[in-house]
């Protein structure tokens, strides 16, 4: 099935979602009146809405599929009785979408690499090995100018995807109420707006190639545990084609589904290291931590894919985040409140008290209190409910909290990482990674602390 690029057809598909949901809602009300239990009707409504929603997102690809992938990491937030019916749909969305015809792919390769592209790609599989939100991947053999040959992944961008991306994301931002049926408390509109703002960057495969090279150079096994992480080498990059080393491994989604506890814990620690250490080592944050972007290699290393979505953080993780976490872990509400006001997260005339600020942030920083922390779906659901509960004594903090735009990507990535860790049920040394990569946290919690691994 070809990519749906017609604005009219795409709009019609997306516009049909709320109408179909309204119809199912009316049907559900009728069934409740007819005597069916409300919880059964609600569960059925969730299941049918999810099935149609993610089927349409997968068919459209572009911004629709991209937003669906971003949402997939928050699956662990949902109550288990509601998450079950559509967990399979979320997993499938991370790794699959209808492929483009070979003729379209060949034309793009000729446009980007030249008419003699087969001189470099001496073997090329017309069957896509995988699909992403803005392109699909083919396996091939690359011949260098010196005659060396390599197994490679060739990512080819969908024609016309830029226009489709913007159209989809604008429409999806207006359908936030529909998504709230599935993910209460997640600001879909803000997420879509952020993606629109970063579209030009993500659509440029040359830029992605440059980012990937920076990560590959940093995770080369020479610094504190980075030998556990691997980034495939880039062999060629043009605006719409990216050729990288082929990686073979076990998808992270498979570890979530049937991995042993030992595997879950190891992958969880590697994932945290990949996210937390990236800014310090490369000046970049990998901003798309959904399971489809990670593979467990045969030697146990975590392979990291897709560097289209990155955020420049030349000074490492934002300092205020480490400061806020530090005062929260120490239980110093007065310093926490003062810091929130200083960095502009709360207004200077706020009526929020120190105790309310501490109560609001304490659950989110619980993971840094001890040497190890066990993530779980129940823990994440409890925290999500705490943050949006209007009955909570600390709800005033949430109502007044203003996250600056520059922090939104970091906040979303950390939440996404926590979502994946909760799906894994991983036991992770979170305090160690926070001490290593957030110096402001370290200065508050234990300024004398030294990392033997990094020092060596």
GROMACS .gro file of C-alpha atoms in nm:
model
  456
    1UNK     CA    1   0.000   0.000   0.000
    2UNK     CA    2   0.144   0.336  -0.099
    3UNK     CA    3   0.177   0.629   0.136
    4UNK     CA    4  -0.142   0.833   0.149
    5UNK     CA    5  -0.018   1.177   0.043
    6UNK     CA    6  -0.338   1.341  -0.083
    7UNK     CA    7  -0.431   1.611   0.163
    8UNK     CA    8  -0.799   1.545   0.104
    9UNK     CA    9  -0.770   1.168   0.157
   10UNK     CA   10  -0.553   1.208   0.468
   11UNK     CA   11  -0.788   1.469   0.611
   12UNK     CA   12  -1.087   1.245   0.544
   13UNK     CA   13  -0.926   0.953   0.725
   14UNK     CA   14  -0.837   1.164   1.029
   15UNK     CA   15  -1.167   1.350   1.031
   16UNK     CA   16  -1.345   1.016   1.040
   17UNK     CA   17  -1.188   0.921   1.372
   18UNK     CA   18  -1.394   1.145   1.604
   19UNK     CA   19  -1.710   1.066   1.409
   20UNK     CA   20  -1.652   0.694   1.452
   21UNK     CA   21  -1.572   0.746   1.820
   22UNK     CA   22  -1.895   0.944   1.868
   23UNK     CA   23  -2.087   0.661   1.706
   24UNK     CA   24  -1.929   0.402   1.934
   25UNK     CA   25  -1.996   0.623   2.236
   26UNK     CA   26  -2.364   0.653   2.146
   27UNK     CA   27  -2.379   0.277   2.095
   28UNK     CA   28  -2.214   0.227   2.433
   29UNK     CA   29  -2.468   0.449   2.606
   30UNK     CA   30  -2.743   0.247   2.443
   31UNK     CA   31  -2.593  -0.077   2.565
   32UNK     CA   32  -2.563   0.057   2.918
   33UNK     CA   33  -2.927   0.156   2.909
   34UNK     CA   34  -2.996  -0.194   2.781
   35UNK     CA   35  -2.839  -0.342   3.091
   36UNK     CA   36  -2.473  -0.412   2.999
   37UNK     CA   37  -2.231  -0.324   3.285
   38UNK     CA   38  -2.066   0.017   3.243
   39UNK     CA   39  -1.711  -0.119   3.286
   40UNK     CA   40  -1.762  -0.373   3.006
   41UNK     CA   41  -1.895  -0.104   2.776
   42UNK     CA   42  -1.600   0.126   2.861
   43UNK     CA   43  -1.348  -0.149   2.796
   44UNK     CA   44  -1.507  -0.233   2.462
   45UNK     CA   45  -1.510   0.136   2.366
   46UNK     CA   46  -1.139   0.160   2.450
   47UNK     CA   47  -1.056  -0.149   2.248
   48UNK     CA   48  -1.251  -0.048   1.936
   49UNK     CA   49  -1.124   0.310   1.947
   50UNK     CA   50  -0.765   0.189   1.978
   51UNK     CA   51  -0.800  -0.059   1.694
   52UNK     CA   52  -0.932   0.201   1.451
   53UNK     CA   53  -0.703   0.478   1.573
   54UNK     CA   54  -0.378   0.288   1.530
   55UNK     CA   55  -0.488   0.123   1.206
   56UNK     CA   56  -0.543   0.468   1.055
   57UNK     CA   57  -0.216   0.602   1.198
   58UNK     CA   58  -0.023   0.309   1.053
   59UNK     CA   59  -0.181   0.350   0.709
   60UNK     CA   60  -0.112   0.724   0.694
   61UNK     CA   61   0.245   0.705   0.828
   62UNK     CA   62   0.386   1.056   0.836
   63UNK     CA   63   0.291   1.267   1.134
   64UNK     CA   64   0.005   1.036   1.230
   65UNK     CA   65   0.227   0.735   1.270
   66UNK     CA   66   0.498   0.945   1.434
   67UNK     CA   67   0.264   1.068   1.704
   68UNK     CA   68   0.140   0.714   1.756
   69UNK     CA   69   0.497   0.594   1.808
   70UNK     CA   70   0.561   0.873   2.057
   71UNK     CA   71   0.246   0.777   2.246
   72UNK     CA   72   0.341   0.410   2.253
   73UNK     CA   73   0.601   0.463   2.526
   74UNK     CA   74   0.324   0.582   2.759
   75UNK     CA   75   0.130   0.256   2.733
   76UNK     CA   76   0.244   0.162   3.084
   77UNK     CA   77   0.050   0.456   3.229
   78UNK     CA   78  -0.284   0.293   3.149
   79UNK     CA   79  -0.478   0.072   3.392
   80UNK     CA   80  -0.403  -0.290   3.311
   81UNK     CA   81  -0.764  -0.376   3.236
   82UNK     CA   82  -0.769  -0.105   2.967
   83UNK     CA   83  -0.413  -0.144   2.837
   84UNK     CA   84  -0.449  -0.510   2.749
   85UNK     CA   85  -0.692  -0.485   2.453
   86UNK     CA   86  -0.467  -0.261   2.247
   87UNK     CA   87  -0.111  -0.327   2.367
   88UNK     CA   88  -0.058  -0.540   2.056
   89UNK     CA   89  -0.167  -0.249   1.836
   90UNK     CA   90   0.089  -0.020   1.997
   91UNK     CA   91   0.371  -0.271   1.958
   92UNK     CA   92   0.284  -0.334   1.595
   93UNK     CA   93   0.281   0.040   1.525
   94UNK     CA   94   0.640   0.073   1.647
   95UNK     CA   95   0.776  -0.156   1.378
   96UNK     CA   96   0.534  -0.190   1.088
   97UNK     CA   97   0.356   0.010   0.818
   98UNK     CA   98   0.250  -0.054   0.457
   99UNK     CA   99   0.557  -0.044   0.225
  100UNK     CA  100   0.612   0.175  -0.080
  101UNK     CA  101   0.648   0.023  -0.431
  102UNK     CA  102   1.002  -0.061  -0.543
  103UNK     CA  103   0.976   0.182  -0.837
  104UNK     CA  104   0.924   0.474  -0.600
  105UNK     CA  105   1.220   0.368  -0.387
  106UNK     CA  106   1.446   0.327  -0.692
  107UNK     CA  107   1.357   0.675  -0.819
  108UNK     CA  108   1.444   0.831  -0.483
  109UNK     CA  109   1.777   0.647  -0.475
  110UNK     CA  110   1.857   0.769  -0.826
  111UNK     CA  111   1.765   1.127  -0.736
  112UNK     CA  112   1.976   1.122  -0.421
  113UNK     CA  113   2.271   0.895  -0.503
  114UNK     CA  114   2.283   0.936  -0.881
  115UNK     CA  115   2.170   0.723  -1.173
  116UNK     CA  116   2.457   0.480  -1.108
  117UNK     CA  117   2.349   0.414  -0.749
  118UNK     CA  118   2.376   0.039  -0.804
  119UNK     CA  119   2.754   0.080  -0.836
  120UNK     CA  120   2.755   0.148  -0.462
  121UNK     CA  121   2.451  -0.054  -0.356
  122UNK     CA  122   2.562  -0.366  -0.538
  123UNK     CA  123   2.286  -0.569  -0.376
  124UNK     CA  124   1.956  -0.410  -0.276
  125UNK     CA  125   1.645  -0.578  -0.137
  126UNK     CA  126   1.330  -0.422  -0.279
  127UNK     CA  127   1.135  -0.560   0.015
  128UNK     CA  128   1.138  -0.316   0.307
  129UNK     CA  129   1.288  -0.453   0.628
  130UNK     CA  130   1.112  -0.198   0.842
  131UNK     CA  131   0.910   0.121   0.834
  132UNK     CA  132   0.930   0.441   1.034
  133UNK     CA  133   0.716   0.752   1.047
  134UNK     CA  134   0.890   0.936   0.762
  135UNK     CA  135   1.077   0.663   0.575
  136UNK     CA  136   1.134   0.292   0.532
  137UNK     CA  137   1.446   0.077   0.561
  138UNK     CA  138   1.591  -0.169   0.309
  139UNK     CA  139   1.877  -0.413   0.354
  140UNK     CA  140   2.160  -0.386   0.103
  141UNK     CA  141   2.531  -0.437   0.038
  142UNK     CA  142   2.741  -0.120   0.011
  143UNK     CA  143   3.066  -0.112  -0.185
  144UNK     CA  144   3.314   0.155  -0.083
  145UNK     CA  145   3.540   0.340  -0.326
  146UNK     CA  146   3.817   0.105  -0.210
  147UNK     CA  147   3.613  -0.202  -0.301
  148UNK     CA  148   3.522  -0.305   0.056
  149UNK     CA  149   3.167  -0.433   0.103
  150UNK     CA  150   2.940  -0.386   0.402
  151UNK     CA  151   2.593  -0.501   0.504
  152UNK     CA  152   2.394  -0.181   0.534
  153UNK     CA  153   2.054  -0.039   0.618
  154UNK     CA  154   1.928   0.210   0.360
  155UNK     CA  155   1.667   0.450   0.495
  156UNK     CA  156   1.463   0.613   0.218
  157UNK     CA  157   1.230   0.904   0.291
  158UNK     CA  158   0.870   0.884   0.173
  159UNK     CA  159   0.801   1.124  -0.118
  160UNK     CA  160   0.573   1.410  -0.016
  161UNK     CA  161   0.603   1.327   0.352
  162UNK     CA  162   0.687   1.684   0.461
  163UNK     CA  163   0.348   1.818   0.356
  164UNK     CA  164   0.172   1.517   0.503
  165UNK     CA  165   0.356   1.552   0.834
  166UNK     CA  166   0.251   1.912   0.888
  167UNK     CA  167  -0.108   1.845   0.786
  168UNK     CA  168  -0.138   1.539   1.009
  169UNK     CA  169   0.013   1.697   1.318
  170UNK     CA  170  -0.201   2.009   1.293
  171UNK     CA  171  -0.514   1.797   1.268
  172UNK     CA  172  -0.407   1.559   1.543
  173UNK     CA  173  -0.340   1.849   1.779
  174UNK     CA  174  -0.706   1.938   1.735
  175UNK     CA  175  -0.816   1.582   1.813
  176UNK     CA  176  -0.663   1.577   2.161
  177UNK     CA  177  -0.993   1.482   2.324
  178UNK     CA  178  -1.005   1.164   2.120
  179UNK     CA  179  -0.653   1.068   2.230
  180UNK     CA  180  -0.744   1.142   2.590
  181UNK     CA  181  -0.976   0.842   2.573
  182UNK     CA  182  -0.656   0.639   2.556
  183UNK     CA  183  -0.402   0.850   2.748
  184UNK     CA  184  -0.559   1.071   3.011
  185UNK     CA  185  -0.323   1.342   3.128
  186UNK     CA  186  -0.091   1.353   2.825
  187UNK     CA  187  -0.096   1.687   2.643
  188UNK     CA  188  -0.134   1.565   2.283
  189UNK     CA  189  -0.164   1.918   2.146
  190UNK     CA  190   0.168   2.027   2.300
  191UNK     CA  191   0.338   1.711   2.178
  192UNK     CA  192   0.215   1.765   1.822
  193UNK     CA  193   0.322   2.132   1.830
  194UNK     CA  194   0.674   2.035   1.939
  195UNK     CA  195   0.695   1.788   1.651
  196UNK     CA  196   0.586   2.053   1.401
  197UNK     CA  197   0.853   2.288   1.533
  198UNK     CA  198   1.124   2.027   1.474
  199UNK     CA  199   1.004   1.893   1.138
  200UNK     CA  200   1.263   2.059   0.915
  201UNK     CA  201   1.543   1.916   1.128
  202UNK     CA  202   1.406   1.563   1.130
  203UNK     CA  203   1.336   1.558   0.757
  204UNK     CA  204   1.702   1.627   0.675
  205UNK     CA  205   1.885   1.295   0.660
  206UNK     CA  206   2.218   1.473   0.614
  207UNK     CA  207   2.166   1.633   0.953
  208UNK     CA  208   2.061   1.299   1.099
  209UNK     CA  209   2.376   1.140   0.961
  210UNK     CA  210   2.590   1.408   1.127
  211UNK     CA  211   2.415   1.352   1.461
  212UNK     CA  212   2.456   0.977   1.434
  213UNK     CA  213   2.829   1.017   1.366
  214UNK     CA  214   2.863   1.221   1.685
  215UNK     CA  215   2.694   0.949   1.889
  216UNK     CA  216   2.895   0.671   1.721
  217UNK     CA  217   3.220   0.850   1.806
  218UNK     CA  218   3.116   0.902   2.169
  219UNK     CA  219   2.991   0.550   2.239
  220UNK     CA  220   3.314   0.383   2.136
  221UNK     CA  221   3.395   0.196   2.455
  222UNK     CA  222   3.644   0.444   2.596
  223UNK     CA  223   3.436   0.605   2.870
  224UNK     CA  224   3.258   0.458   3.171
  225UNK     CA  225   3.045   0.173   3.046
  226UNK     CA  226   2.982   0.307   2.698
  227UNK     CA  227   3.105  -0.025   2.564
  228UNK     CA  228   2.755  -0.146   2.654
  229UNK     CA  229   2.610   0.089   2.388
  230UNK     CA  230   2.656   0.078   2.013
  231UNK     CA  231   2.561   0.318   1.735
  232UNK     CA  232   2.589   0.195   1.373
  233UNK     CA  233   2.840   0.373   1.150
  234UNK     CA  234   2.718   0.611   0.878
  235UNK     CA  235   2.845   0.535   0.527
  236UNK     CA  236   2.650   0.794   0.326
  237UNK     CA  237   2.391   1.064   0.389
  238UNK     CA  238   2.189   1.284   0.154
  239UNK     CA  239   1.878   1.491   0.233
  240UNK     CA  240   1.646   1.194   0.169
  241UNK     CA  241   1.865   0.880   0.188
  242UNK     CA  242   2.075   0.753   0.479
  243UNK     CA  243   2.306   0.451   0.451
  244UNK     CA  244   2.429   0.302   0.779
  245UNK     CA  245   2.583  -0.018   0.910
  246UNK     CA  246   2.328  -0.300   0.938
  247UNK     CA  247   2.260  -0.419   1.292
  248UNK     CA  248   2.117  -0.761   1.376
  249UNK     CA  249   1.966  -0.809   1.717
  250UNK     CA  250   1.664  -0.867   1.933
  251UNK     CA  251   1.413  -0.581   1.941
  252UNK     CA  252   1.364  -0.412   2.276
  253UNK     CA  253   0.992  -0.485   2.236
  254UNK     CA  254   1.076  -0.858   2.250
  255UNK     CA  255   1.255  -0.806   2.583
  256UNK     CA  256   0.943  -0.628   2.711
  257UNK     CA  257   0.727  -0.920   2.599
  258UNK     CA  258   0.929  -1.222   2.710
  259UNK     CA  259   1.272  -1.120   2.841
  260UNK     CA  260   1.413  -1.264   3.163
  261UNK     CA  261   1.444  -1.035   3.464
  262UNK     CA  262   1.821  -1.029   3.415
  263UNK     CA  263   1.774  -0.915   3.054
  264UNK     CA  264   1.520  -0.652   3.157
  265UNK     CA  265   1.750  -0.509   3.422
  266UNK     CA  266   2.052  -0.497   3.190
  267UNK     CA  267   1.862  -0.335   2.905
  268UNK     CA  268   1.697  -0.090   3.145
  269UNK     CA  269   2.036   0.025   3.276
  270UNK     CA  270   2.170   0.056   2.921
  271UNK     CA  271   1.869   0.262   2.814
  272UNK     CA  272   1.914   0.505   3.102
  273UNK     CA  273   2.284   0.536   3.021
  274UNK     CA  274   2.205   0.605   2.656
  275UNK     CA  275   1.958   0.883   2.743
  276UNK     CA  276   2.139   1.042   3.037
  277UNK     CA  277   2.497   1.035   2.911
  278UNK     CA  278   2.426   1.146   2.554
  279UNK     CA  279   2.412   1.521   2.625
  280UNK     CA  280   2.736   1.516   2.827
  281UNK     CA  281   2.924   1.311   2.567
  282UNK     CA  282   2.784   1.452   2.244
  283UNK     CA  283   2.597   1.773   2.327
  284UNK     CA  284   2.286   1.597   2.191
  285UNK     CA  285   1.986   1.425   2.345
  286UNK     CA  286   1.835   1.127   2.162
  287UNK     CA  287   1.475   1.250   2.158
  288UNK     CA  288   1.285   0.943   2.038
  289UNK     CA  289   1.322   0.668   2.301
  290UNK     CA  290   1.046   0.434   2.184
  291UNK     CA  291   1.125   0.058   2.182
  292UNK     CA  292   1.146   0.037   1.802
  293UNK     CA  293   1.469   0.241   1.813
  294UNK     CA  294   1.669  -0.009   2.021
  295UNK     CA  295   1.811  -0.356   1.955
  296UNK     CA  296   1.991  -0.595   2.189
  297UNK     CA  297   2.293  -0.716   1.993
  298UNK     CA  298   2.420  -1.076   2.014
  299UNK     CA  299   2.708  -0.968   2.240
  300UNK     CA  300   2.469  -0.798   2.484
  301UNK     CA  301   2.529  -0.438   2.382
  302UNK     CA  302   2.232  -0.209   2.325
  303UNK     CA  303   2.217  -0.089   1.966
  304UNK     CA  304   2.069   0.259   1.923
  305UNK     CA  305   1.890   0.360   1.603
  306UNK     CA  306   1.725   0.666   1.446
  307UNK     CA  307   1.888   0.999   1.525
  308UNK     CA  308   1.647   1.215   1.329
  309UNK     CA  309   1.493   1.350   1.648
  310UNK     CA  310   1.767   1.501   1.862
  311UNK     CA  311   1.792   1.811   2.078
  312UNK     CA  312   2.105   2.022   2.107
  313UNK     CA  313   2.217   2.033   2.472
  314UNK     CA  314   2.577   2.164   2.451
  315UNK     CA  315   2.600   2.205   2.830
  316UNK     CA  316   2.460   1.861   2.911
  317UNK     CA  317   2.132   1.795   3.087
  318UNK     CA  318   1.965   2.123   3.197
  319UNK     CA  319   2.110   2.228   3.531
  320UNK     CA  320   1.779   2.322   3.698
  321UNK     CA  321   1.648   1.968   3.661
  322UNK     CA  322   1.936   1.830   3.866
  323UNK     CA  323   1.891   2.106   4.123
  324UNK     CA  324   1.521   2.038   4.166
  325UNK     CA  325   1.579   1.663   4.196
  326UNK     CA  326   1.855   1.720   4.452
  327UNK     CA  327   1.645   1.934   4.689
  328UNK     CA  328   1.354   1.694   4.650
  329UNK     CA  329   1.562   1.390   4.744
  330UNK     CA  330   1.700   1.577   5.046
  331UNK     CA  331   1.344   1.668   5.146
  332UNK     CA  332   1.420   2.041   5.158
  333UNK     CA  333   1.090   2.198   5.050
  334UNK     CA  334   1.206   2.555   5.110
  335UNK     CA  335   1.503   2.523   4.874
  336UNK     CA  336   1.290   2.335   4.622
  337UNK     CA  337   1.026   2.609   4.617
  338UNK     CA  338   1.290   2.880   4.591
  339UNK     CA  339   1.453   2.699   4.298
  340UNK     CA  340   1.120   2.654   4.119
  341UNK     CA  341   1.062   3.029   4.140
  342UNK     CA  342   1.420   3.118   4.045
  343UNK     CA  343   1.408   2.919   3.720
  344UNK     CA  344   1.059   3.043   3.633
  345UNK     CA  345   0.872   2.715   3.680
  346UNK     CA  346   0.647   2.891   3.933
  347UNK     CA  347   0.556   3.262   3.947
  348UNK     CA  348   0.726   3.481   4.207
  349UNK     CA  349   0.393   3.554   4.377
  350UNK     CA  350   0.286   3.190   4.394
  351UNK     CA  351   0.072   3.077   4.684
  352UNK     CA  352   0.221   2.727   4.666
  353UNK     CA  353   0.381   2.622   4.994
  354UNK     CA  354   0.712   2.441   5.041
  355UNK     CA  355   0.531   2.131   5.167
  356UNK     CA  356   0.303   2.127   4.859
  357UNK     CA  357   0.600   2.157   4.624
  358UNK     CA  358   0.776   1.872   4.798
  359UNK     CA  359   0.465   1.653   4.795
  360UNK     CA  360   0.418   1.714   4.424
  361UNK     CA  361   0.776   1.634   4.317
  362UNK     CA  362   0.865   1.360   4.568
  363UNK     CA  363   0.707   1.068   4.375
  364UNK     CA  364   0.895   1.161   4.057
  365UNK     CA  365   1.229   1.168   4.241
  366UNK     CA  366   1.173   0.851   4.442
  367UNK     CA  367   1.388   0.667   4.188
  368UNK     CA  368   1.698   0.860   4.301
  369UNK     CA  369   1.670   0.790   4.673
  370UNK     CA  370   1.843   0.450   4.685
  371UNK     CA  371   2.109   0.261   4.491
  372UNK     CA  372   1.850   0.074   4.285
  373UNK     CA  373   1.491   0.140   4.185
  374UNK     CA  374   1.230  -0.104   4.054
  375UNK     CA  375   1.011   0.036   3.777
  376UNK     CA  376   0.663  -0.105   3.726
  377UNK     CA  377   0.342  -0.026   3.545
  378UNK     CA  378   0.162   0.016   3.877
  379UNK     CA  379   0.422   0.268   3.999
  380UNK     CA  380   0.392   0.472   3.681
  381UNK     CA  381   0.013   0.464   3.684
  382UNK     CA  382   0.011   0.578   4.047
  383UNK     CA  383   0.244   0.869   3.972
  384UNK     CA  384   0.048   0.972   3.663
  385UNK     CA  385  -0.271   0.977   3.868
  386UNK     CA  386  -0.097   1.180   4.140
  387UNK     CA  387   0.017   1.448   3.895
  388UNK     CA  388  -0.329   1.509   3.748
  389UNK     CA  389  -0.549   1.444   4.054
  390UNK     CA  390  -0.739   1.769   4.130
  391UNK     CA  391  -0.817   1.639   4.479
  392UNK     CA  392  -0.449   1.619   4.577
  393UNK     CA  393  -0.330   1.875   4.831
  394UNK     CA  394  -0.042   1.954   4.594
  395UNK     CA  395  -0.263   2.000   4.285
  396UNK     CA  396  -0.199   2.376   4.302
  397UNK     CA  397   0.160   2.306   4.196
  398UNK     CA  398   0.048   2.130   3.880
  399UNK     CA  399  -0.196   2.407   3.793
  400UNK     CA  400   0.069   2.680   3.824
  401UNK     CA  401   0.372   2.489   3.694
  402UNK     CA  402   0.495   2.648   3.369
  403UNK     CA  403   0.752   2.439   3.186
  404UNK     CA  404   0.957   2.663   2.952
  405UNK     CA  405   0.939   2.556   2.589
  406UNK     CA  406   1.309   2.472   2.588
  407UNK     CA  407   1.249   2.204   2.851
  408UNK     CA  408   0.956   2.033   2.684
  409UNK     CA  409   1.161   1.790   2.476
  410UNK     CA  410   1.378   1.687   2.772
  411UNK     CA  411   1.068   1.638   2.987
  412UNK     CA  412   0.898   1.427   2.720
  413UNK     CA  413   1.209   1.213   2.665
  414UNK     CA  414   1.253   1.142   3.036
  415UNK     CA  415   0.885   1.052   3.072
  416UNK     CA  416   0.912   0.831   2.765
  417UNK     CA  417   1.219   0.658   2.908
  418UNK     CA  418   1.032   0.598   3.234
  419UNK     CA  419   0.745   0.452   3.035
  420UNK     CA  420   0.975   0.200   2.864
  421UNK     CA  421   1.147   0.113   3.194
  422UNK     CA  422   0.806   0.051   3.349
  423UNK     CA  423   0.708  -0.176   3.060
  424UNK     CA  424   1.032  -0.365   3.120
  425UNK     CA  425   0.976  -0.383   3.496
  426UNK     CA  426   1.349  -0.316   3.522
  427UNK     CA  427   1.559  -0.274   3.837
  428UNK     CA  428   1.794   0.015   3.753
  429UNK     CA  429   2.074   0.209   3.934
  430UNK     CA  430   1.902   0.543   3.871
  431UNK     CA  431   2.081   0.728   4.152
  432UNK     CA  432   2.419   0.634   4.006
  433UNK     CA  433   2.331   0.768   3.661
  434UNK     CA  434   2.185   1.087   3.808
  435UNK     CA  435   2.502   1.140   4.012
  436UNK     CA  436   2.718   1.084   3.704
  437UNK     CA  437   2.540   1.301   3.451
  438UNK     CA  438   2.364   1.570   3.659
  439UNK     CA  439   2.644   1.754   3.847
  440UNK     CA  440   2.396   1.992   4.011
  441UNK     CA  441   2.223   1.694   4.171
  442UNK     CA  442   2.559   1.559   4.287
  443UNK     CA  443   2.665   1.891   4.440
  444UNK     CA  444   2.350   1.901   4.652
  445UNK     CA  445   2.317   1.535   4.751
  446UNK     CA  446   2.683   1.432   4.795
  447UNK     CA  447   2.950   1.682   4.677
  448UNK     CA  448   3.232   1.447   4.787
  449UNK     CA  449   3.112   1.161   4.568
  450UNK     CA  450   3.351   1.024   4.308
  451UNK     CA  451   3.278   0.779   4.029
  452UNK     CA  452   3.543   0.509   4.028
  453UNK     CA  453   3.441   0.383   3.683
  454UNK     CA  454   3.468   0.726   3.519
  455UNK     CA  455   3.786   0.810   3.711
  456UNK     CA  456   3.955   0.497   3.578
   0.00000   0.00000   0.00000
